Amino acid sequence: MTTQPATTTAPVSALNLARTTATAARVLRQLRHDPRTIALLLLIPCLMLLLLRYVFDGSPQTFDNIGASLLGIFPLITMFLVTSIATLRERTSGTLERLLAMPLGKADLIAGYALAFGILAIIQSALATGLAVWFLGLDVTGSAWLLLLVALLDALLGTALGLFVSAFAASEFQAVQFMPAVIFPQLLLCGLFTPRSQMHPALEALSDVLPMSYAVDGMNEVLHHTDMTATFLRDVLIVAGCALLVLTLGAATLRRRTQ
């Protein structure tokens, strides 16, 4: 009597901490050998804030009015660009297909990327916030730590959006093309250029469902209030909830490779 060898494999759970951290460590090792990407992530938001400060050198009040909002917008944009391109590169090179052939679920992969870029987002947000508040003299009524919290959540939202849209792009050029479709409408409607209450009612209603609107609102709450307000708490919860929702959608739509 012969015994047949077992051929079943253990099912991959929805999310595993060890696999997630291993994925994050791999992404960070790759980024360590890409100094241009590191510079884009960490230095560009700081350089843009520095440039903006001296553009309004003759009108410091203008910088105070919009500097906090841009402190959240710049990290979101840079994280969106880098994450979408990096994830797409994994898929087009075949790396993603090889990884998913292993005991690695889509949720593990997305969470690992989010963790790796989230670590960079913490550094990026800390650098930009410290530069704006302590070097460029951004006048903030509330706590700089609350400003840092919103900046970090905005960067994580940019990471989530980048992971999500990368599933629909066939090339790095197409990934960049998603920026006008995903980021620019939010930038125009978030209240940076004019209060949302003064927009056409249809545009105001549209801005109410865009996460960047709440990122800017949260920054403005810190700018004008000494303590954490109910509106601030609502704004950060919405931004965090949107980031989590988009990450979930990213895991659901992740493909092994680009056809």
PDB file of C-alpha atoms in Angstrom:
ATOM      1  CA  MET A   1       0.000   0.000   0.000  1.00  0.00           C
ATOM      2  CA  THR A   2       1.500   3.271  -1.124  1.00  0.00           C
ATOM      3  CA  THR A   3       0.815   6.587   0.458  1.00  0.00           C
ATOM      4  CA  GLN A   4       0.303   9.569  -1.783  1.00  0.00           C
ATOM      5  CA  PRO A   5       2.201  12.688  -0.697  1.00  0.00           C
ATOM      6  CA  ALA A   6       0.094  15.548   0.483  1.00  0.00           C
ATOM      7  CA  THR A   7      -0.235  18.249  -2.131  1.00  0.00           C
ATOM      8  CA  THR A   8      -2.368  20.729  -0.311  1.00  0.00           C
ATOM      9  CA  THR A   9      -0.932  24.059   0.659  1.00  0.00           C
ATOM     10  CA  ALA A  10      -1.884  26.173   3.592  1.00  0.00           C
ATOM     11  CA  PRO A  11      -4.241  28.939   2.632  1.00  0.00           C
ATOM     12  CA  VAL A  12      -2.891  32.442   2.688  1.00  0.00           C
ATOM     13  CA  SER A  13      -4.607  34.447   5.379  1.00  0.00           C
ATOM     14  CA  ALA A  14      -6.027  37.847   4.649  1.00  0.00           C
ATOM     15  CA  LEU A  15      -3.252  39.671   6.469  1.00  0.00           C
ATOM     16  CA  ASN A  16      -0.125  38.385   8.192  1.00  0.00           C
ATOM     17  CA  LEU A  17       2.180  40.630  10.217  1.00  0.00           C
ATOM     18  CA  ALA A  18       5.369  38.730   9.369  1.00  0.00           C
ATOM     19  CA  ARG A  19       4.699  38.769   5.632  1.00  0.00           C
ATOM     20  CA  THR A  20       3.692  42.431   5.772  1.00  0.00           C
ATOM     21  CA  THR A  21       6.844  43.529   7.581  1.00  0.00           C
ATOM     22  CA  ALA A  22       8.999  41.398   5.254  1.00  0.00           C
ATOM     23  CA  THR A  23       7.426  43.138   2.266  1.00  0.00           C
ATOM     24  CA  ALA A  24       7.986  46.547   3.844  1.00  0.00           C
ATOM     25  CA  ALA A  25      11.638  45.711   4.555  1.00  0.00           C
ATOM     26  CA  ARG A  26      12.167  44.636   0.931  1.00  0.00           C
ATOM     27  CA  VAL A  27      10.663  47.885  -0.391  1.00  0.00           C
ATOM     28  CA  LEU A  28      12.829  49.965   1.946  1.00  0.00           C
ATOM     29  CA  ARG A  29      15.957  48.079   0.844  1.00  0.00           C
ATOM     30  CA  GLN A  30      15.131  48.836  -2.773  1.00  0.00           C
ATOM     31  CA  LEU A  31      14.486  52.495  -2.046  1.00  0.00           C
ATOM     32  CA  ARG A  32      17.813  52.765  -0.214  1.00  0.00           C
ATOM     33  CA  HIS A  33      19.543  52.170  -3.539  1.00  0.00           C
ATOM     34  CA  ASP A  34      17.461  54.818  -5.311  1.00  0.00           C
ATOM     35  CA  PRO A  35      18.709  58.187  -4.015  1.00  0.00           C
ATOM     36  CA  ARG A  36      16.683  60.180  -6.548  1.00  0.00           C
ATOM     37  CA  THR A  37      13.430  58.732  -5.232  1.00  0.00           C
ATOM     38  CA  ILE A  38      14.505  59.377  -1.650  1.00  0.00           C
ATOM     39  CA  ALA A  39      15.324  62.971  -2.579  1.00  0.00           C
ATOM     40  CA  LEU A  40      11.952  63.399  -4.277  1.00  0.00           C
ATOM     41  CA  LEU A  41      10.118  62.045  -1.244  1.00  0.00           C
ATOM     42  CA  LEU A  42      11.977  63.872   1.494  1.00  0.00           C
ATOM     43  CA  LEU A  43      13.341  67.062  -0.012  1.00  0.00           C
ATOM     44  CA  ILE A  44      10.886  68.270  -2.662  1.00  0.00           C
ATOM     45  CA  PRO A  45       8.086  69.206  -0.201  1.00  0.00           C
ATOM     46  CA  CYS A  46      10.640  71.130   1.892  1.00  0.00           C
ATOM     47  CA  LEU A  47      12.049  72.899  -1.162  1.00  0.00           C
ATOM     48  CA  MET A  48       8.560  73.833  -2.347  1.00  0.00           C
ATOM     49  CA  LEU A  49       7.698  75.301   1.057  1.00  0.00           C
ATOM     50  CA  LEU A  50      10.980  77.201   1.101  1.00  0.00           C
ATOM     51  CA  LEU A  51      10.302  78.592  -2.371  1.00  0.00           C
ATOM     52  CA  LEU A  52       6.749  79.526  -1.418  1.00  0.00           C
ATOM     53  CA  ARG A  53       7.912  81.382   1.686  1.00  0.00           C
ATOM     54  CA  TYR A  54      10.185  83.663  -0.302  1.00  0.00           C
ATOM     55  CA  VAL A  55       7.709  84.088  -3.152  1.00  0.00           C
ATOM     56  CA  PHE A  56       5.572  85.843  -0.516  1.00  0.00           C
ATOM     57  CA  ASP A  57       8.543  87.479   1.182  1.00  0.00           C
ATOM     58  CA  GLY A  58       6.843  90.888   1.033  1.00  0.00           C
ATOM     59  CA  SER A  59       3.586  89.493   2.416  1.00  0.00           C
ATOM     60  CA  PRO A  60       4.244  87.039   5.277  1.00  0.00           C
ATOM     61  CA  GLN A  61       0.536  86.945   6.111  1.00  0.00           C
ATOM     62  CA  THR A  62      -0.175  85.290   2.772  1.00  0.00           C
ATOM     63  CA  PHE A  63       2.302  82.526   3.570  1.00  0.00           C
ATOM     64  CA  ASP A  64       0.660  82.073   6.970  1.00  0.00           C
ATOM     65  CA  ASN A  65      -2.750  81.750   5.300  1.00  0.00           C
ATOM     66  CA  ILE A  66      -1.830  79.099   2.732  1.00  0.00           C
ATOM     67  CA  GLY A  67       1.372  77.574   4.115  1.00  0.00           C
ATOM     68  CA  ALA A  68      -0.421  75.166   6.445  1.00  0.00           C
ATOM     69  CA  SER A  69      -2.688  73.929   3.648  1.00  0.00           C
ATOM     70  CA  LEU A  70       0.235  73.331   1.305  1.00  0.00           C
ATOM     71  CA  LEU A  71       2.081  71.574   4.114  1.00  0.00           C
ATOM     72  CA  GLY A  72      -0.515  68.834   3.714  1.00  0.00           C
ATOM     73  CA  ILE A  73      -0.917  69.013  -0.062  1.00  0.00           C
ATOM     74  CA  PHE A  74       2.753  68.731  -1.083  1.00  0.00           C
ATOM     75  CA  PRO A  75       3.367  65.411   0.768  1.00  0.00           C
ATOM     76  CA  LEU A  76       0.145  63.971  -0.649  1.00  0.00           C
ATOM     77  CA  ILE A  77       1.213  64.752  -4.216  1.00  0.00           C
ATOM     78  CA  THR A  78       4.763  63.426  -3.900  1.00  0.00           C
ATOM     79  CA  MET A  79       3.672  60.220  -2.168  1.00  0.00           C
ATOM     80  CA  PHE A  80       1.027  59.668  -4.846  1.00  0.00           C
ATOM     81  CA  LEU A  81       3.559  59.983  -7.665  1.00  0.00           C
ATOM     82  CA  VAL A  82       6.289  57.837  -6.145  1.00  0.00           C
ATOM     83  CA  THR A  83       3.991  55.094  -4.869  1.00  0.00           C
ATOM     84  CA  SER A  84       2.034  54.700  -8.102  1.00  0.00           C
ATOM     85  CA  ILE A  85       5.202  54.485 -10.210  1.00  0.00           C
ATOM     86  CA  ALA A  86       7.045  52.156  -7.809  1.00  0.00           C
ATOM     87  CA  THR A  87       4.120  49.724  -7.596  1.00  0.00           C
ATOM     88  CA  LEU A  88       3.631  49.723 -11.347  1.00  0.00           C
ATOM     89  CA  ARG A  89       7.337  49.044 -11.862  1.00  0.00           C
ATOM     90  CA  GLU A  90       7.018  45.956  -9.640  1.00  0.00           C
ATOM     91  CA  ARG A  91       4.199  44.648 -11.818  1.00  0.00           C
ATOM     92  CA  THR A  92       5.697  45.384 -15.252  1.00  0.00           C
ATOM     93  CA  SER A  93       9.040  43.855 -14.251  1.00  0.00           C
ATOM     94  CA  GLY A  94       7.360  40.603 -13.177  1.00  0.00           C
ATOM     95  CA  THR A  95       8.387  41.023  -9.529  1.00  0.00           C
ATOM     96  CA  LEU A  96       4.786  41.244  -8.386  1.00  0.00           C
ATOM     97  CA  GLU A  97       3.848  38.040 -10.204  1.00  0.00           C
ATOM     98  CA  ARG A  98       6.708  36.147  -8.554  1.00  0.00           C
ATOM     99  CA  LEU A  99       5.802  37.512  -5.140  1.00  0.00           C
ATOM    100  CA  LEU A 100       2.149  36.550  -5.423  1.00  0.00           C
ATOM    101  CA  ALA A 101       3.146  33.035  -6.499  1.00  0.00           C
ATOM    102  CA  MET A 102       4.598  32.692  -2.989  1.00  0.00           C
ATOM    103  CA  PRO A 103       2.498  32.463   0.213  1.00  0.00           C
ATOM    104  CA  LEU A 104       1.900  36.199   0.035  1.00  0.00           C
ATOM    105  CA  GLY A 105      -1.596  37.629  -0.159  1.00  0.00           C
ATOM    106  CA  LYS A 106      -2.626  40.814  -1.869  1.00  0.00           C
ATOM    107  CA  ALA A 107      -3.452  42.339   1.499  1.00  0.00           C
ATOM    108  CA  ASP A 108       0.065  41.523   2.745  1.00  0.00           C
ATOM    109  CA  LEU A 109       1.589  43.186  -0.304  1.00  0.00           C
ATOM    110  CA  ILE A 110      -0.524  46.348  -0.099  1.00  0.00           C
ATOM    111  CA  ALA A 111      -0.046  46.625   3.663  1.00  0.00           C
ATOM    112  CA  GLY A 112       3.703  46.131   3.256  1.00  0.00           C
ATOM    113  CA  TYR A 113       3.941  48.896   0.700  1.00  0.00           C
ATOM    114  CA  ALA A 114       1.777  51.147   2.874  1.00  0.00           C
ATOM    115  CA  LEU A 115       4.022  50.438   5.880  1.00  0.00           C
ATOM    116  CA  ALA A 116       7.251  51.130   3.955  1.00  0.00           C
ATOM    117  CA  PHE A 117       6.028  54.356   2.418  1.00  0.00           C
ATOM    118  CA  GLY A 118       4.318  55.233   5.683  1.00  0.00           C
ATOM    119  CA  ILE A 119       7.716  55.214   7.423  1.00  0.00           C
ATOM    120  CA  LEU A 120       9.030  57.560   4.753  1.00  0.00           C
ATOM    121  CA  ALA A 121       5.884  59.665   5.126  1.00  0.00           C
ATOM    122  CA  ILE A 122       6.636  60.133   8.839  1.00  0.00           C
ATOM    123  CA  ILE A 123      10.134  61.406   8.028  1.00  0.00           C
ATOM    124  CA  GLN A 124       8.858  63.564   5.181  1.00  0.00           C
ATOM    125  CA  SER A 125       6.081  65.119   7.266  1.00  0.00           C
ATOM    126  CA  ALA A 126       8.403  65.758  10.213  1.00  0.00           C
ATOM    127  CA  LEU A 127      10.951  67.503   7.987  1.00  0.00           C
ATOM    128  CA  ALA A 128       8.357  69.649   6.215  1.00  0.00           C
ATOM    129  CA  THR A 129       6.519  70.574   9.421  1.00  0.00           C
ATOM    130  CA  GLY A 130       9.701  71.412  11.288  1.00  0.00           C
ATOM    131  CA  LEU A 131      10.941  73.545   8.390  1.00  0.00           C
ATOM    132  CA  ALA A 132       7.650  75.445   8.062  1.00  0.00           C
ATOM    133  CA  VAL A 133       7.086  76.099  11.767  1.00  0.00           C
ATOM    134  CA  TRP A 134      10.558  76.570  13.219  1.00  0.00           C
ATOM    135  CA  PHE A 135      12.611  77.820  10.293  1.00  0.00           C
ATOM    136  CA  LEU A 136      10.193  79.589   7.962  1.00  0.00           C
ATOM    137  CA  GLY A 137       8.164  81.043  10.827  1.00  0.00           C
ATOM    138  CA  LEU A 138       4.720  79.710   9.881  1.00  0.00           C
ATOM    139  CA  ASP A 139       2.371  81.294  12.422  1.00  0.00           C
ATOM    140  CA  VAL A 140       0.233  78.478  13.827  1.00  0.00           C
ATOM    141  CA  THR A 141      -2.186  79.042  16.698  1.00  0.00           C
ATOM    142  CA  GLY A 142      -2.556  75.357  17.557  1.00  0.00           C
ATOM    143  CA  SER A 143      -0.012  72.674  18.327  1.00  0.00           C
ATOM    144  CA  ALA A 144       2.665  71.858  15.756  1.00  0.00           C
ATOM    145  CA  TRP A 145       2.104  68.190  16.649  1.00  0.00           C
ATOM    146  CA  LEU A 146      -1.457  68.385  15.341  1.00  0.00           C
ATOM    147  CA  LEU A 147      -0.091  69.975  12.184  1.00  0.00           C
ATOM    148  CA  LEU A 148       2.319  67.055  11.867  1.00  0.00           C
ATOM    149  CA  LEU A 149      -0.533  64.573  12.370  1.00  0.00           C
ATOM    150  CA  VAL A 150      -2.544  66.018   9.491  1.00  0.00           C
ATOM    151  CA  ALA A 151       0.535  66.185   7.244  1.00  0.00           C
ATOM    152  CA  LEU A 152       1.256  62.523   7.994  1.00  0.00           C
ATOM    153  CA  LEU A 153      -2.318  61.451   7.266  1.00  0.00           C
ATOM    154  CA  ASP A 154      -2.212  63.396   3.998  1.00  0.00           C
ATOM    155  CA  ALA A 155       0.998  61.620   2.993  1.00  0.00           C
ATOM    156  CA  LEU A 156      -0.569  58.251   3.837  1.00  0.00           C
ATOM    157  CA  LEU A 157      -3.611  59.189   1.768  1.00  0.00           C
ATOM    158  CA  GLY A 158      -1.315  59.974  -1.156  1.00  0.00           C
ATOM    159  CA  THR A 159       0.313  56.564  -0.687  1.00  0.00           C
ATOM    160  CA  ALA A 160      -3.068  54.825  -0.705  1.00  0.00           C
ATOM    161  CA  LEU A 161      -4.215  56.675  -3.826  1.00  0.00           C
ATOM    162  CA  GLY A 162      -0.948  55.840  -5.591  1.00  0.00           C
ATOM    163  CA  LEU A 163      -1.291  52.140  -4.787  1.00  0.00           C
ATOM    164  CA  PHE A 164      -4.883  52.174  -5.999  1.00  0.00           C
ATOM    165  CA  VAL A 165      -4.399  53.904  -9.356  1.00  0.00           C
ATOM    166  CA  SER A 166      -1.336  51.823 -10.222  1.00  0.00           C
ATOM    167  CA  ALA A 167      -3.696  48.897 -10.843  1.00  0.00           C
ATOM    168  CA  PHE A 168      -5.246  50.769 -13.777  1.00  0.00           C
ATOM    169  CA  ALA A 169      -2.056  51.951 -15.493  1.00  0.00           C
ATOM    170  CA  ALA A 170      -0.151  49.971 -18.123  1.00  0.00           C
ATOM    171  CA  SER A 171       3.025  52.049 -18.008  1.00  0.00           C
ATOM    172  CA  GLU A 172       4.797  54.559 -15.800  1.00  0.00           C
ATOM    173  CA  PHE A 173       3.729  57.305 -18.186  1.00  0.00           C
ATOM    174  CA  GLN A 174       0.079  56.325 -17.689  1.00  0.00           C
ATOM    175  CA  ALA A 175       0.605  56.337 -13.928  1.00  0.00           C
ATOM    176  CA  VAL A 176       1.750  59.962 -14.136  1.00  0.00           C
ATOM    177  CA  GLN A 177      -1.258  60.742 -16.348  1.00  0.00           C
ATOM    178  CA  PHE A 178      -3.569  59.787 -13.491  1.00  0.00           C
ATOM    179  CA  MET A 179      -2.364  62.817 -11.560  1.00  0.00           C
ATOM    180  CA  PRO A 180      -4.510  65.345 -13.499  1.00  0.00           C
ATOM    181  CA  ALA A 181      -7.534  63.057 -13.070  1.00  0.00           C
ATOM    182  CA  VAL A 182      -7.083  62.218  -9.385  1.00  0.00           C
ATOM    183  CA  ILE A 183      -5.116  65.072  -7.807  1.00  0.00           C
ATOM    184  CA  PHE A 184      -5.827  68.243  -9.785  1.00  0.00           C
ATOM    185  CA  PRO A 185      -9.632  68.310  -9.253  1.00  0.00           C
ATOM    186  CA  GLN A 186      -9.090  67.894  -5.514  1.00  0.00           C
ATOM    187  CA  LEU A 187      -6.473  70.641  -5.565  1.00  0.00           C
ATOM    188  CA  LEU A 188      -8.863  73.072  -7.243  1.00  0.00           C
ATOM    189  CA  LEU A 189     -11.837  72.218  -5.029  1.00  0.00           C
ATOM    190  CA  CYS A 190     -10.174  71.773  -1.624  1.00  0.00           C
ATOM    191  CA  GLY A 191     -10.594  75.413  -0.570  1.00  0.00           C
ATOM    192  CA  LEU A 192      -6.991  76.452  -1.137  1.00  0.00           C
ATOM    193  CA  PHE A 193      -7.811  79.144  -3.696  1.00  0.00           C
ATOM    194  CA  THR A 194     -11.229  80.203  -2.421  1.00  0.00           C
ATOM    195  CA  PRO A 195     -13.468  79.103   0.467  1.00  0.00           C
ATOM    196  CA  ARG A 196     -15.569  76.124  -0.535  1.00  0.00           C
ATOM    197  CA  SER A 197     -18.699  77.884   0.696  1.00  0.00           C
ATOM    198  CA  GLN A 198     -18.215  80.505  -2.036  1.00  0.00           C
ATOM    199  CA  MET A 199     -18.078  77.978  -4.873  1.00  0.00           C
ATOM    200  CA  HIS A 200     -20.950  77.048  -7.153  1.00  0.00           C
ATOM    201  CA  PRO A 201     -23.290  74.749  -5.164  1.00  0.00           C
ATOM    202  CA  ALA A 202     -22.551  71.804  -7.445  1.00  0.00           C
ATOM    203  CA  LEU A 203     -18.809  72.211  -6.972  1.00  0.00           C
ATOM    204  CA  GLU A 204     -19.213  72.700  -3.245  1.00  0.00           C
ATOM    205  CA  ALA A 205     -21.169  69.446  -3.056  1.00  0.00           C
ATOM    206  CA  LEU A 206     -18.455  67.685  -5.056  1.00  0.00           C
ATOM    207  CA  SER A 207     -15.742  69.069  -2.780  1.00  0.00           C
ATOM    208  CA  ASP A 208     -17.600  67.601   0.205  1.00  0.00           C
ATOM    209  CA  VAL A 209     -16.786  64.071  -0.983  1.00  0.00           C
ATOM    210  CA  LEU A 210     -13.115  64.686  -1.829  1.00  0.00           C
ATOM    211  CA  PRO A 211     -10.625  63.784   0.925  1.00  0.00           C
ATOM    212  CA  MET A 212      -8.215  66.634   0.205  1.00  0.00           C
ATOM    213  CA  SER A 213     -10.933  69.088   1.255  1.00  0.00           C
ATOM    214  CA  TYR A 214     -10.857  67.651   4.765  1.00  0.00           C
ATOM    215  CA  ALA A 215      -7.053  67.632   4.785  1.00  0.00           C
ATOM    216  CA  VAL A 216      -7.046  71.375   4.115  1.00  0.00           C
ATOM    217  CA  ASP A 217      -9.864  71.960   6.606  1.00  0.00           C
ATOM    218  CA  GLY A 218      -7.896  70.083   9.270  1.00  0.00           C
ATOM    219  CA  MET A 219      -4.816  72.209   8.643  1.00  0.00           C
ATOM    220  CA  ASN A 220      -6.894  75.377   8.881  1.00  0.00           C
ATOM    221  CA  GLU A 221      -8.358  74.237  12.192  1.00  0.00           C
ATOM    222  CA  VAL A 222      -4.845  73.944  13.635  1.00  0.00           C
ATOM    223  CA  LEU A 223      -3.960  77.289  12.095  1.00  0.00           C
ATOM    224  CA  HIS A 224      -6.761  79.157  13.876  1.00  0.00           C
ATOM    225  CA  HIS A 225      -7.566  77.224  17.095  1.00  0.00           C
ATOM    226  CA  THR A 226      -5.385  76.565  20.107  1.00  0.00           C
ATOM    227  CA  ASP A 227      -7.071  73.286  21.074  1.00  0.00           C
ATOM    228  CA  MET A 228      -8.275  70.231  19.186  1.00  0.00           C
ATOM    229  CA  THR A 229     -11.793  70.991  17.949  1.00  0.00           C
ATOM    230  CA  ALA A 230     -14.625  68.657  17.004  1.00  0.00           C
ATOM    231  CA  THR A 231     -14.227  69.779  13.397  1.00  0.00           C
ATOM    232  CA  PHE A 232     -10.534  68.897  13.472  1.00  0.00           C
ATOM    233  CA  LEU A 233     -11.303  65.445  14.855  1.00  0.00           C
ATOM    234  CA  ARG A 234     -13.919  64.920  12.134  1.00  0.00           C
ATOM    235  CA  ASP A 235     -11.458  65.985   9.438  1.00  0.00           C
ATOM    236  CA  VAL A 236      -8.619  63.686  10.520  1.00  0.00           C
ATOM    237  CA  LEU A 237     -10.992  60.733  10.910  1.00  0.00           C
ATOM    238  CA  ILE A 238     -12.341  61.281   7.396  1.00  0.00           C
ATOM    239  CA  VAL A 239      -8.831  61.510   5.898  1.00  0.00           C
ATOM    240  CA  ALA A 240      -7.734  58.386   7.783  1.00  0.00           C
ATOM    241  CA  GLY A 241     -10.921  56.555   6.804  1.00  0.00           C
ATOM    242  CA  CYS A 242     -10.461  57.472   3.136  1.00  0.00           C
ATOM    243  CA  ALA A 243      -6.865  56.226   3.220  1.00  0.00           C
ATOM    244  CA  LEU A 244      -7.981  52.904   4.731  1.00  0.00           C
ATOM    245  CA  LEU A 245     -10.825  52.558   2.230  1.00  0.00           C
ATOM    246  CA  VAL A 246      -8.558  53.235  -0.744  1.00  0.00           C
ATOM    247  CA  LEU A 247      -5.975  50.738   0.560  1.00  0.00           C
ATOM    248  CA  THR A 248      -8.722  48.113   0.769  1.00  0.00           C
ATOM    249  CA  LEU A 249      -9.790  48.878  -2.791  1.00  0.00           C
ATOM    250  CA  GLY A 250      -6.149  48.712  -3.854  1.00  0.00           C
ATOM    251  CA  ALA A 251      -5.829  45.196  -2.454  1.00  0.00           C
ATOM    252  CA  ALA A 252      -9.049  44.152  -4.206  1.00  0.00           C
ATOM    253  CA  THR A 253      -7.996  45.517  -7.605  1.00  0.00           C
ATOM    254  CA  LEU A 254      -4.305  44.510  -7.492  1.00  0.00           C
ATOM    255  CA  ARG A 255      -3.264  42.507 -10.538  1.00  0.00           C
ATOM    256  CA  ARG A 256      -0.268  40.214 -10.775  1.00  0.00           C
ATOM    257  CA  ARG A 257       1.063  41.796 -13.933  1.00  0.00           C
ATOM    258  CA  THR A 258       0.255  44.299 -16.656  1.00  0.00           C
ATOM    259  CA  GLN A 259      -1.135  42.737 -19.825  1.00  0.00           C
TER     260      GLN A 259
END
